PDB file of C-alpha atoms in Angstrom:
ATOM      1  CA  MET A   1     140.829  89.621 115.378  1.00 87.00           C
ATOM      2  CA  THR A   2     144.238  90.304 116.912  1.00 90.00           C
ATOM      3  CA  LEU A   3     145.475  91.684 120.214  1.00 89.00           C
ATOM      4  CA  GLN A   4     147.045  94.510 118.238  1.00 90.00           C
ATOM      5  CA  GLN A   5     143.661  95.505 116.824  1.00 91.00           C
ATOM      6  CA  LEU A   6     142.208  95.472 120.326  1.00 92.00           C
ATOM      7  CA  GLU A   7     145.045  97.735 121.475  1.00 91.00           C
ATOM      8  CA  TYR A   8     144.223 100.122 118.621  1.00 92.00           C
ATOM      9  CA  ILE A   9     140.533 100.470 119.493  1.00 91.00           C
ATOM     10  CA  VAL A  10     141.385 100.955 123.175  1.00 92.00           C
ATOM     11  CA  ALA A  11     143.914 103.654 122.252  1.00 92.00           C
ATOM     12  CA  LEU A  12     141.392 105.413 120.010  1.00 92.00           C
ATOM     13  CA  ASP A  13     138.777 105.301 122.763  1.00 92.00           C
ATOM     14  CA  THR A  14     141.293 106.747 125.241  1.00 90.00           C
ATOM     15  CA  HIS A  15     142.538 109.581 123.017  1.00 90.00           C
ATOM     16  CA  ARG A  16     139.414 110.133 120.850  1.00 91.00           C
ATOM     17  CA  HIS A  17     141.742 111.268 118.046  1.00 91.00           C
ATOM     18  CA  PHE A  18     143.280 109.083 115.311  1.00 92.00           C
ATOM     19  CA  VAL A  19     146.682 110.782 115.179  1.00 92.00           C
ATOM     20  CA  ASN A  20     147.148 110.833 118.958  1.00 92.00           C
ATOM     21  CA  ALA A  21     145.996 107.216 119.244  1.00 91.00           C
ATOM     22  CA  ALA A  22     148.433 106.151 116.519  1.00 93.00           C
ATOM     23  CA  GLU A  23     151.303 107.985 118.209  1.00 91.00           C
ATOM     24  CA  SER A  24     150.533 106.259 121.505  1.00 90.00           C
ATOM     25  CA  CYS A  25     150.753 102.887 119.712  1.00 91.00           C
ATOM     26  CA  PHE A  26     153.922 103.878 117.804  1.00 91.00           C
ATOM     27  CA  VAL A  27     152.315 103.314 114.393  1.00 91.00           C
ATOM     28  CA  THR A  28     151.232 105.617 111.588  1.00 92.00           C
ATOM     29  CA  GLN A  29     147.697 106.983 111.517  1.00 92.00           C
ATOM     30  CA  PRO A  30     146.815 105.134 108.256  1.00 92.00           C
ATOM     31  CA  THR A  31     147.964 101.836 109.786  1.00 92.00           C
ATOM     32  CA  LEU A  32     145.810 102.292 112.874  1.00 92.00           C
ATOM     33  CA  THR A  33     142.806 103.399 110.794  1.00 93.00           C
ATOM     34  CA  LEU A  34     143.130 100.437 108.420  1.00 93.00           C
ATOM     35  CA  GLN A  35     143.358  97.892 111.229  1.00 93.00           C
ATOM     36  CA  ILE A  36     140.334  99.315 113.011  1.00 93.00           C
ATOM     37  CA  LYS A  37     138.318  99.203 109.786  1.00 93.00           C
ATOM     38  CA  LYS A  38     139.385  95.579 109.284  1.00 92.00           C
ATOM     39  CA  LEU A  39     138.219  94.719 112.803  1.00 93.00           C
ATOM     40  CA  GLU A  40     134.874  96.463 112.254  1.00 91.00           C
ATOM     41  CA  LYS A  41     134.394  94.540 108.990  1.00 91.00           C
ATOM     42  CA  GLU A  42     135.269  91.243 110.664  1.00 91.00           C
ATOM     43  CA  MET A  43     132.851  91.886 113.524  1.00 91.00           C
ATOM     44  CA  GLY A  44     130.140  93.197 111.215  1.00 91.00           C
ATOM     45  CA  THR A  45     129.521  96.330 113.241  1.00 92.00           C
ATOM     46  CA  GLN A  46     130.776  99.899 113.528  1.00 92.00           C
ATOM     47  CA  ILE A  47     132.834 100.446 116.665  1.00 93.00           C
ATOM     48  CA  PHE A  48     133.323 104.213 116.301  1.00 93.00           C
ATOM     49  CA  ASP A  49     131.019 106.988 115.114  1.00 91.00           C
ATOM     50  CA  ARG A  50     133.288 109.021 112.868  1.00 89.00           C
ATOM     51  CA  SER A  51     130.716 111.784 112.365  1.00 88.00           C
ATOM     52  CA  THR A  52     131.250 113.172 115.879  1.00 84.00           C
ATOM     53  CA  TYR A  53     134.092 115.367 117.096  1.00 86.00           C
ATOM     54  CA  PRO A  54     135.868 114.246 119.082  1.00 88.00           C
ATOM     55  CA  ILE A  55     135.244 110.731 117.793  1.00 90.00           C
ATOM     56  CA  GLU A  56     133.054 108.537 120.026  1.00 92.00           C
ATOM     57  CA  PRO A  57     132.317 104.814 120.205  1.00 92.00           C
ATOM     58  CA  THR A  58     128.889 103.595 119.137  1.00 92.00           C
ATOM     59  CA  LYS A  59     126.640 101.902 121.703  1.00 91.00           C
ATOM     60  CA  THR A  60     127.854  98.527 120.480  1.00 92.00           C
ATOM     61  CA  GLY A  61     131.396  99.880 120.370  1.00 91.00           C
ATOM     62  CA  VAL A  62     131.270 100.792 124.064  1.00 92.00           C
ATOM     63  CA  ARG A  63     130.627  97.143 124.959  1.00 91.00           C
ATOM     64  CA  ILE A  64     133.294  95.912 122.553  1.00 93.00           C
ATOM     65  CA  ILE A  65     135.891  98.305 123.973  1.00 92.00           C
ATOM     66  CA  GLU A  66     135.028  97.303 127.549  1.00 88.00           C
ATOM     67  CA  SER A  67     135.643  93.665 126.612  1.00 89.00           C
ATOM     68  CA  ALA A  68     138.850  94.606 124.773  1.00 91.00           C
ATOM     69  CA  ARG A  69     140.176  96.383 127.860  1.00 87.00           C
ATOM     70  CA  GLN A  70     139.431  93.342 129.996  1.00 83.00           C
ATOM     71  CA  ILE A  71     141.110  90.987 127.528  1.00 86.00           C
ATOM     72  CA  LEU A  72     144.223  93.158 127.330  1.00 85.00           C
ATOM     73  CA  ARG A  73     144.337  93.521 131.112  1.00 81.00           C
ATOM     74  CA  GLU A  74     144.273  89.751 131.538  1.00 79.00           C
ATOM     75  CA  VAL A  75     146.882  89.214 128.816  1.00 81.00           C
ATOM     76  CA  ASN A  76     149.191  91.805 130.357  1.00 77.00           C
ATOM     77  CA  GLY A  77     148.612  90.307 133.786  1.00 69.00           C
ATOM     78  CA  LEU A  78     149.594  86.887 132.446  1.00 70.00           C
ATOM     79  CA  LYS A  79     152.733  88.340 130.871  1.00 67.00           C
ATOM     80  CA  ASP A  80     153.656  90.005 134.149  1.00 64.00           C
ATOM     81  CA  PHE A  81     153.073  86.770 136.019  1.00 60.00           C
ATOM     82  CA  VAL A  82     155.266  84.794 133.632  1.00 56.00           C
ATOM     83  CA  ASN A  83     158.022  87.374 133.333  1.00 54.00           C
ATOM     84  CA  THR A  84     158.310  88.478 136.955  1.00 55.00           C
ATOM     85  CA  GLU A  85     157.616  87.068 140.378  1.00 54.00           C
ATOM     86  CA  LYS A  86     154.704  88.431 142.383  1.00 52.00           C
ATOM     87  CA  ASP A  87     157.112  89.748 144.999  1.00 58.00           C
ATOM     88  CA  ASP A  88     159.242  91.622 142.465  1.00 66.00           C
ATOM     89  CA  LEU A  89     159.427  95.314 143.335  1.00 76.00           C
ATOM     90  CA  SER A  90     160.021  96.904 139.952  1.00 82.00           C
ATOM     91  CA  GLY A  91     158.086  98.575 137.169  1.00 87.00           C
ATOM     92  CA  THR A  92     155.921 101.643 136.580  1.00 91.00           C
ATOM     93  CA  PHE A  93     152.660 102.045 138.486  1.00 94.00           C
ATOM     94  CA  ARG A  94     149.950 104.618 137.782  1.00 95.00           C
ATOM     95  CA  ILE A  95     148.304 105.869 140.970  1.00 97.00           C
ATOM     96  CA  GLY A  96     145.228 108.044 141.446  1.00 97.00           C
ATOM     97  CA  VAL A  97     144.706 109.837 144.779  1.00 97.00           C
ATOM     98  CA  ILE A  98     141.684 111.885 145.806  1.00 95.00           C
ATOM     99  CA  PRO A  99     142.423 115.601 146.401  1.00 93.00           C
ATOM    100  CA  THR A 100     141.335 115.506 150.052  1.00 93.00           C
ATOM    101  CA  VAL A 101     143.969 112.833 150.806  1.00 95.00           C
ATOM    102  CA  ALA A 102     146.860 113.639 148.457  1.00 95.00           C
ATOM    103  CA  PRO A 103     148.305 116.850 149.995  1.00 95.00           C
ATOM    104  CA  TYR A 104     148.240 115.461 153.531  1.00 95.00           C
ATOM    105  CA  LEU A 105     149.209 111.804 153.065  1.00 96.00           C
ATOM    106  CA  MET A 106     151.494 111.551 150.035  1.00 96.00           C
ATOM    107  CA  PRO A 107     154.287 113.902 151.256  1.00 96.00           C
ATOM    108  CA  LEU A 108     154.534 111.890 154.477  1.00 95.00           C
ATOM    109  CA  PHE A 109     155.676 108.584 153.009  1.00 95.00           C
ATOM    110  CA  LEU A 110     156.664 109.076 149.350  1.00 95.00           C
ATOM    111  CA  LYS A 111     160.341 109.940 149.895  1.00 94.00           C
ATOM    112  CA  ASP A 112     161.032 106.909 152.066  1.00 93.00           C
ATOM    113  CA  PHE A 113     159.020 104.649 149.762  1.00 94.00           C
ATOM    114  CA  THR A 114     160.838 105.721 146.605  1.00 93.00           C
ATOM    115  CA  ASP A 115     164.244 105.705 148.339  1.00 93.00           C
ATOM    116  CA  ASN A 116     163.638 102.150 149.546  1.00 92.00           C
ATOM    117  CA  ASN A 117     162.266 100.955 146.200  1.00 92.00           C
ATOM    118  CA  PRO A 118     164.529 102.467 143.525  1.00 92.00           C
ATOM    119  CA  LYS A 119     163.276 100.114 140.776  1.00 91.00           C
ATOM    120  CA  ILE A 120     159.704 101.363 141.127  1.00 93.00           C
ATOM    121  CA  LYS A 121     158.464 104.387 139.188  1.00 94.00           C
ATOM    122  CA  LEU A 122     155.258 106.027 140.407  1.00 95.00           C
ATOM    123  CA  VAL A 123     153.104 108.184 138.141  1.00 96.00           C
ATOM    124  CA  ILE A 124     150.657 109.952 140.473  1.00 97.00           C
ATOM    125  CA  ARG A 125     147.555 112.013 139.621  1.00 96.00           C
ATOM    126  CA  GLU A 126     145.165 113.843 141.942  1.00 95.00           C
ATOM    127  CA  ILE A 127     141.652 113.042 140.721  1.00 93.00           C
ATOM    128  CA  GLU A 128     138.198 112.563 142.216  1.00 92.00           C
ATOM    129  CA  SER A 129     136.855 109.220 143.362  1.00 92.00           C
ATOM    130  CA  GLU A 130     134.499 108.369 140.507  1.00 92.00           C
ATOM    131  CA  GLN A 131     137.252 109.048 137.962  1.00 93.00           C
ATOM    132  CA  ILE A 132     139.664 106.793 139.880  1.00 95.00           C
ATOM    133  CA  ILE A 133     137.113 103.985 139.861  1.00 94.00           C
ATOM    134  CA  ASN A 134     136.434 104.432 136.157  1.00 90.00           C
ATOM    135  CA  ASP A 135     140.144 104.598 135.279  1.00 92.00           C
ATOM    136  CA  ILE A 136     140.926 101.418 137.232  1.00 93.00           C
ATOM    137  CA  LYS A 137     138.136  99.599 135.424  1.00 88.00           C
ATOM    138  CA  ASN A 138     139.452 100.836 132.077  1.00 85.00           C
ATOM    139  CA  ASP A 139     143.094 100.003 132.875  1.00 85.00           C
ATOM    140  CA  LEU A 140     144.156 103.666 132.917  1.00 89.00           C
ATOM    141  CA  LEU A 141     145.250 103.417 136.560  1.00 94.00           C
ATOM    142  CA  ASP A 142     146.860 100.584 138.510  1.00 94.00           C
ATOM    143  CA  ILE A 143     146.192 101.731 142.083  1.00 97.00           C
ATOM    144  CA  GLY A 144     143.816 104.168 143.741  1.00 97.00           C
ATOM    145  CA  ILE A 145     143.959 105.750 147.185  1.00 97.00           C
ATOM    146  CA  LEU A 146     140.508 106.906 148.220  1.00 95.00           C
ATOM    147  CA  ALA A 147     137.652 106.588 150.682  1.00 93.00           C
ATOM    148  CA  THR A 148     135.919 103.221 150.856  1.00 92.00           C
ATOM    149  CA  PRO A 149     133.804 101.074 150.835  1.00 90.00           C
ATOM    150  CA  LEU A 150     133.045 101.234 147.114  1.00 90.00           C
ATOM    151  CA  GLU A 151     131.020  98.016 146.754  1.00 86.00           C
ATOM    152  CA  GLU A 152     132.326  97.410 143.237  1.00 89.00           C
ATOM    153  CA  ASN A 153     132.593  93.753 142.214  1.00 88.00           C
ATOM    154  CA  SER A 154     135.538  94.338 139.886  1.00 88.00           C
ATOM    155  CA  ILE A 155     137.603  96.283 142.446  1.00 93.00           C
ATOM    156  CA  ARG A 156     139.510  94.998 145.461  1.00 93.00           C
ATOM    157  CA  GLU A 157     139.962  97.182 148.545  1.00 94.00           C
ATOM    158  CA  ILE A 158     142.951  97.035 150.903  1.00 93.00           C
ATOM    159  CA  PRO A 159     142.093  99.192 153.954  1.00 92.00           C
ATOM    160  CA  LEU A 160     144.826 101.482 155.250  1.00 93.00           C
ATOM    161  CA  TYR A 161     143.374 103.472 158.144  1.00 94.00           C
ATOM    162  CA  ASN A 162     140.278 105.062 159.631  1.00 93.00           C
ATOM    163  CA  GLU A 163     140.709 108.830 159.757  1.00 94.00           C
ATOM    164  CA  PRO A 164     138.572 110.817 162.219  1.00 94.00           C
ATOM    165  CA  PHE A 165     136.576 113.838 161.101  1.00 93.00           C
ATOM    166  CA  LEU A 166     137.122 116.966 163.184  1.00 95.00           C
ATOM    167  CA  ILE A 167     135.245 120.249 163.413  1.00 94.00           C
ATOM    168  CA  TYR A 168     136.978 123.460 162.404  1.00 95.00           C
ATOM    169  CA  THR A 169     135.001 126.395 163.776  1.00 94.00           C
ATOM    170  CA  ALA A 170     135.281 130.176 163.833  1.00 93.00           C
ATOM    171  CA  GLU A 171     135.971 131.785 167.204  1.00 92.00           C
ATOM    172  CA  GLU A 172     132.650 133.648 167.028  1.00 90.00           C
ATOM    173  CA  HIS A 173     130.654 130.480 166.354  1.00 90.00           C
ATOM    174  CA  PRO A 174     128.721 128.749 169.209  1.00 89.00           C
ATOM    175  CA  LEU A 175     130.645 125.498 168.560  1.00 91.00           C
ATOM    176  CA  TYR A 176     133.895 127.185 169.636  1.00 91.00           C
ATOM    177  CA  ALA A 177     132.935 126.976 173.324  1.00 91.00           C
ATOM    178  CA  SER A 178     132.477 123.183 173.202  1.00 89.00           C
ATOM    179  CA  LYS A 179     135.207 120.657 173.953  1.00 88.00           C
ATOM    180  CA  THR A 180     133.537 117.723 172.192  1.00 89.00           C
ATOM    181  CA  ILE A 181     130.500 117.821 169.932  1.00 91.00           C
ATOM    182  CA  ASP A 182     127.621 115.485 169.166  1.00 90.00           C
ATOM    183  CA  PRO A 183     127.001 115.241 165.392  1.00 89.00           C
ATOM    184  CA  ALA A 184     123.273 115.502 166.070  1.00 86.00           C
ATOM    185  CA  GLU A 185     123.822 118.975 167.546  1.00 85.00           C
ATOM    186  CA  LEU A 186     125.572 120.515 164.539  1.00 87.00           C
ATOM    187  CA  PRO A 187     123.739 123.705 163.576  1.00 83.00           C
ATOM    188  CA  VAL A 188     121.811 123.983 160.333  1.00 73.00           C
ATOM    189  CA  LYS A 189     123.481 127.198 159.212  1.00 79.00           C
ATOM    190  CA  GLY A 190     127.107 128.078 158.808  1.00 84.00           C
ATOM    191  CA  LEU A 191     128.469 124.867 157.266  1.00 86.00           C
ATOM    192  CA  TRP A 192     131.069 125.322 154.509  1.00 87.00           C
ATOM    193  CA  LEU A 193     131.175 122.472 151.976  1.00 84.00           C
ATOM    194  CA  LEU A 194     133.403 121.185 149.205  1.00 84.00           C
ATOM    195  CA  ASN A 195     132.155 121.209 145.614  1.00 78.00           C
ATOM    196  CA  GLN A 196     129.944 118.522 144.137  1.00 72.00           C
ATOM    197  CA  GLY A 197     132.001 115.501 143.079  1.00 72.00           C
ATOM    198  CA  HIS A 198     134.140 115.266 146.221  1.00 78.00           C
ATOM    199  CA  CYS A 199     133.380 112.153 148.268  1.00 85.00           C
ATOM    200  CA  LEU A 200     134.281 114.145 151.407  1.00 83.00           C
ATOM    201  CA  ARG A 201     131.317 116.444 150.721  1.00 81.00           C
ATOM    202  CA  ASN A 202     128.931 113.474 150.753  1.00 84.00           C
ATOM    203  CA  GLN A 203     130.484 112.133 153.947  1.00 85.00           C
ATOM    204  CA  VAL A 204     130.116 115.501 155.671  1.00 82.00           C
ATOM    205  CA  LEU A 205     126.468 115.704 154.648  1.00 81.00           C
ATOM    206  CA  ASN A 206     125.899 112.169 155.934  1.00 82.00           C
ATOM    207  CA  ILE A 207     127.416 113.132 159.283  1.00 83.00           C
ATOM    208  CA  CYS A 208     125.128 116.147 159.419  1.00 78.00           C
ATOM    209  CA  SER A 209     122.138 113.884 158.644  1.00 66.00           C
ATOM    210  CA  GLN A 210     120.629 116.199 156.036  1.00 56.00           C
ATOM    211  CA  LYS A 211     121.624 118.125 152.923  1.00 47.00           C
ATOM    212  CA  ARG A 212     122.308 121.788 153.572  1.00 53.00           C
ATOM    213  CA  ASN A 213     123.440 124.669 151.455  1.00 50.00           C
ATOM    214  CA  SER A 214     126.916 126.047 152.030  1.00 50.00           C
ATOM    215  CA  GLN A 215     125.965 129.577 152.895  1.00 50.00           C
ATOM    216  CA  GLN A 216     126.468 132.431 155.306  1.00 55.00           C
ATOM    217  CA  ASP A 217     123.343 134.604 155.008  1.00 56.00           C
ATOM    218  CA  ASN A 218     124.173 136.585 151.832  1.00 57.00           C
ATOM    219  CA  LEU A 219     127.221 134.490 150.802  1.00 60.00           C
ATOM    220  CA  SER A 220     127.393 131.077 149.115  1.00 66.00           C
ATOM    221  CA  TYR A 221     130.798 129.508 148.494  1.00 67.00           C
ATOM    222  CA  GLU A 222     131.632 125.907 147.609  1.00 68.00           C
ATOM    223  CA  SER A 223     135.318 125.113 147.304  1.00 74.00           C
ATOM    224  CA  GLY A 224     137.476 122.365 145.870  1.00 79.00           C
ATOM    225  CA  SER A 225     140.039 122.796 148.645  1.00 88.00           C
ATOM    226  CA  ILE A 226     139.986 121.978 152.355  1.00 92.00           C
ATOM    227  CA  GLU A 227     142.508 124.779 152.899  1.00 92.00           C
ATOM    228  CA  THR A 228     140.104 127.311 151.355  1.00 90.00           C
ATOM    229  CA  LEU A 229     137.323 126.160 153.678  1.00 90.00           C
ATOM    230  CA  LYS A 230     139.617 126.513 156.691  1.00 92.00           C
ATOM    231  CA  ASN A 231     140.602 130.033 155.640  1.00 92.00           C
ATOM    232  CA  LEU A 232     136.936 130.973 155.162  1.00 89.00           C
ATOM    233  CA  VAL A 233     136.292 129.868 158.728  1.00 91.00           C
ATOM    234  CA  LYS A 234     139.329 131.759 160.027  1.00 90.00           C
ATOM    235  CA  ASN A 235     138.526 135.025 158.265  1.00 88.00           C
ATOM    236  CA  HIS A 236     134.746 134.941 158.028  1.00 83.00           C
ATOM    237  CA  THR A 237     132.516 132.803 160.220  1.00 85.00           C
ATOM    238  CA  GLY A 238     130.797 129.418 160.388  1.00 89.00           C
ATOM    239  CA  TYR A 239     132.399 125.994 160.549  1.00 91.00           C
ATOM    240  CA  THR A 240     133.470 123.053 158.414  1.00 91.00           C
ATOM    241  CA  LEU A 241     134.407 119.414 158.902  1.00 91.00           C
ATOM    242  CA  VAL A 242     137.966 118.322 158.096  1.00 94.00           C
ATOM    243  CA  PRO A 243     139.882 115.020 158.082  1.00 94.00           C
ATOM    244  CA  GLU A 244     142.430 114.846 160.887  1.00 95.00           C
ATOM    245  CA  LEU A 245     145.539 114.672 158.683  1.00 96.00           C
ATOM    246  CA  SER A 246     144.667 118.099 157.262  1.00 95.00           C
ATOM    247  CA  VAL A 247     145.221 119.675 160.702  1.00 95.00           C
ATOM    248  CA  LYS A 248     147.822 117.239 162.042  1.00 92.00           C
ATOM    249  CA  ASP A 249     150.496 119.881 162.651  1.00 92.00           C
ATOM    250  CA  THR A 250     148.228 122.268 164.580  1.00 93.00           C
ATOM    251  CA  ILE A 251     145.814 119.922 166.314  1.00 92.00           C
ATOM    252  CA  ASN A 252     147.235 120.659 169.773  1.00 91.00           C
ATOM    253  CA  SER A 253     147.632 124.406 169.304  1.00 93.00           C
ATOM    254  CA  ASP A 254     144.653 125.562 167.223  1.00 93.00           C
ATOM    255  CA  LYS A 255     141.612 126.012 169.470  1.00 94.00           C
ATOM    256  CA  ARG A 256     139.328 126.117 166.427  1.00 95.00           C
ATOM    257  CA  ILE A 257     139.727 122.337 166.128  1.00 95.00           C
ATOM    258  CA  LYS A 258     137.124 120.303 168.019  1.00 95.00           C
ATOM    259  CA  ARG A 259     136.560 116.562 168.318  1.00 94.00           C
ATOM    260  CA  PHE A 260     133.288 114.696 168.112  1.00 93.00           C
ATOM    261  CA  ILE A 261     132.038 112.578 170.970  1.00 92.00           C
ATOM    262  CA  LYS A 262     132.866 108.868 170.692  1.00 89.00           C
ATOM    263  CA  PRO A 263     132.389 106.917 168.574  1.00 89.00           C
ATOM    264  CA  GLU A 264     133.975 109.492 166.297  1.00 89.00           C
ATOM    265  CA  PRO A 265     132.807 109.663 162.686  1.00 90.00           C
ATOM    266  CA  THR A 266     135.656 108.496 160.445  1.00 92.00           C
ATOM    267  CA  ARG A 267     136.429 107.850 156.827  1.00 92.00           C
ATOM    268  CA  GLU A 268     138.094 104.617 155.761  1.00 93.00           C
ATOM    269  CA  ILE A 269     141.009 105.222 153.379  1.00 94.00           C
ATOM    270  CA  SER A 270     142.138 102.272 151.272  1.00 94.00           C
ATOM    271  CA  LEU A 271     144.343 101.155 148.440  1.00 95.00           C
ATOM    272  CA  VAL A 272     142.115  99.921 145.624  1.00 96.00           C
ATOM    273  CA  VAL A 273     143.055  97.852 142.581  1.00 95.00           C
ATOM    274  CA  HIS A 274     141.314  95.845 139.903  1.00 92.00           C
ATOM    275  CA  GLN A 275     140.579  92.249 140.880  1.00 88.00           C
ATOM    276  CA  SER A 276     143.075  91.111 138.242  1.00 84.00           C
ATOM    277  CA  PHE A 277     145.971  93.125 139.737  1.00 88.00           C
ATOM    278  CA  ASN A 278     148.673  90.652 140.786  1.00 82.00           C
ATOM    279  CA  LYS A 279     151.613  92.721 142.054  1.00 85.00           C
ATOM    280  CA  GLU A 280     150.995  91.983 145.718  1.00 85.00           C
ATOM    281  CA  ALA A 281     154.441  93.132 146.810  1.00 86.00           C
ATOM    282  CA  ILE A 282     153.899  96.786 145.956  1.00 90.00           C
ATOM    283  CA  LEU A 283     150.585  96.799 147.797  1.00 91.00           C
ATOM    284  CA  GLU A 284     152.176  95.308 150.907  1.00 90.00           C
ATOM    285  CA  HIS A 285     155.157  97.678 150.821  1.00 91.00           C
ATOM    286  CA  MET A 286     153.022 100.746 150.152  1.00 93.00           C
ATOM    287  CA  ARG A 287     150.609  99.866 152.961  1.00 92.00           C
ATOM    288  CA  THR A 288     153.531  99.384 155.363  1.00 92.00           C
ATOM    289  CA  ALA A 289     155.080 102.690 154.282  1.00 93.00           C
ATOM    290  CA  VAL A 290     151.806 104.594 154.778  1.00 94.00           C
ATOM    291  CA  LEU A 291     151.049 103.132 158.192  1.00 92.00           C
ATOM    292  CA  ALA A 292     154.487 104.103 159.486  1.00 93.00           C
ATOM    293  CA  TYR A 293     153.396 107.761 159.313  1.00 93.00           C
ATOM    294  CA  ILE A 294     149.785 107.475 160.471  1.00 92.00           C
ATOM    295  CA  PRO A 295     148.860 108.657 164.012  1.00 90.00           C
ATOM    296  CA  ASP A 296     148.249 105.812 166.446  1.00 87.00           C
ATOM    297  CA  ASN A 297     144.663 106.796 167.135  1.00 86.00           C
ATOM    298  CA  PHE A 298     143.741 106.149 163.488  1.00 88.00           C
ATOM    299  CA  ASN A 299     144.339 102.439 163.926  1.00 76.00           C
ATOM    300  CA  LYS A 300     143.858 101.700 167.609  1.00 56.00           C
ATOM    301  CA  ALA A 301     140.341 103.049 168.171  1.00 53.00           C
ATOM    302  CA  LYS A 302     138.144 100.155 169.212  1.00 56.00           C
ATOM    303  CA  THR A 303     134.955 101.895 168.156  1.00 59.00           C
ATOM    304  CA  TYR A 304     134.303 104.294 165.335  1.00 61.00           C
ATOM    305  CA  ASN A 305     131.497 105.328 163.024  1.00 70.00           C
ATOM    306  CA  ARG A 306     132.639 104.790 159.441  1.00 69.00           C
ATOM    307  CA  ILE A 307     130.884 107.289 157.147  1.00 72.00           C
ATOM    308  CA  LYS A 308     129.995 106.141 153.630  1.00 70.00           C
ATOM    309  CA  TRP A 309     129.994 108.437 150.601  1.00 71.00           C
ATOM    310  CA  ARG A 310     128.244 106.276 147.989  1.00 74.00           C
TER     311      ARG A 310
END
C-alpha cells in the first residue's frame, strides 16, 4: 500500500470517473486503474463497484476511502507543518459559505483581506451547510463559514458573531403596526420560508416554535433566496424572518423591518475547520477582517437567544 494508491482511490471517489480521476492526479487512466486494482488485490477486497454508473465505492470501500482521506489529510498537514510556519500567510484555501451568509458578508471584507494578504489565494463556493460539513470531513474544503453549533467531533468551530433575526412584514400585515415583536405572538399564517436544506429555514421554524407551511391561502412558494422572500412580502403579503446583514443598508429607512423583543433570537456564525487544520494564522486574520465590518450590536449584546438548526 502506498500514499499514491490512496490518492488514486480518493480521486476516483471524488470524480466517480476513471478518466477524470486520472487527469486530476496527472497520470494516465491505465496507470490509475492498475494501481487501484493492485491495492484491491493487496487488501483482499473490492473498493469500487464497477458495474454502476457513475462508479461507486462498495460498503467496505466507503470505510477504506474515509480512512484514506484521513491518512492523506494528516500527511499533508505534517508536510505543511514541516515546510511552513503556522503563522505563514500563503497558499490556496478552499472555502465554503452558506448562501444566506455569502451575499451579505463576503463582499464586506474580501477586498481588504485579499489586498492585505497577497500570497493567499481563496477559492470560494456557495453551498449549503450539510455539504460544507461533508466536504470538510472529506478534505474537499479547508474552511467553512456557516451557522453553528454543529456538535461534530471532527470539526472545530471559531465563532465570529451573533447575528439577530429580524421580521420583514408587508404593510397590510398586522405585524406592521408593532415596534417590537414577541416570537410567541408570530401568526400561524403568512410566513414565507426558504427551501428544505437551508439551515436558516430550520432556525426560523425553531423561532416560530412549530412547523408551518409557507403559504398564502391559494399560493405556496418556497425559495432558495432571502431576496425573493423579501420581494414576495413587498409585492404580495405576509411576512418572513431575515438575518440582519441582509437588510443592513435599509434597516433605518424601511418600516417593514421589525425587531424582536429582547433577548433577540440570533444565529451564531462561525469559521469551521477540521480538527487537523493547522494554519492558525489565516483563521486569526480572517476573523479579524470579518469583525471589522460587523455592526457593534452583533458582538456587544449581553443577552441573546441563539437559535440552533440541527
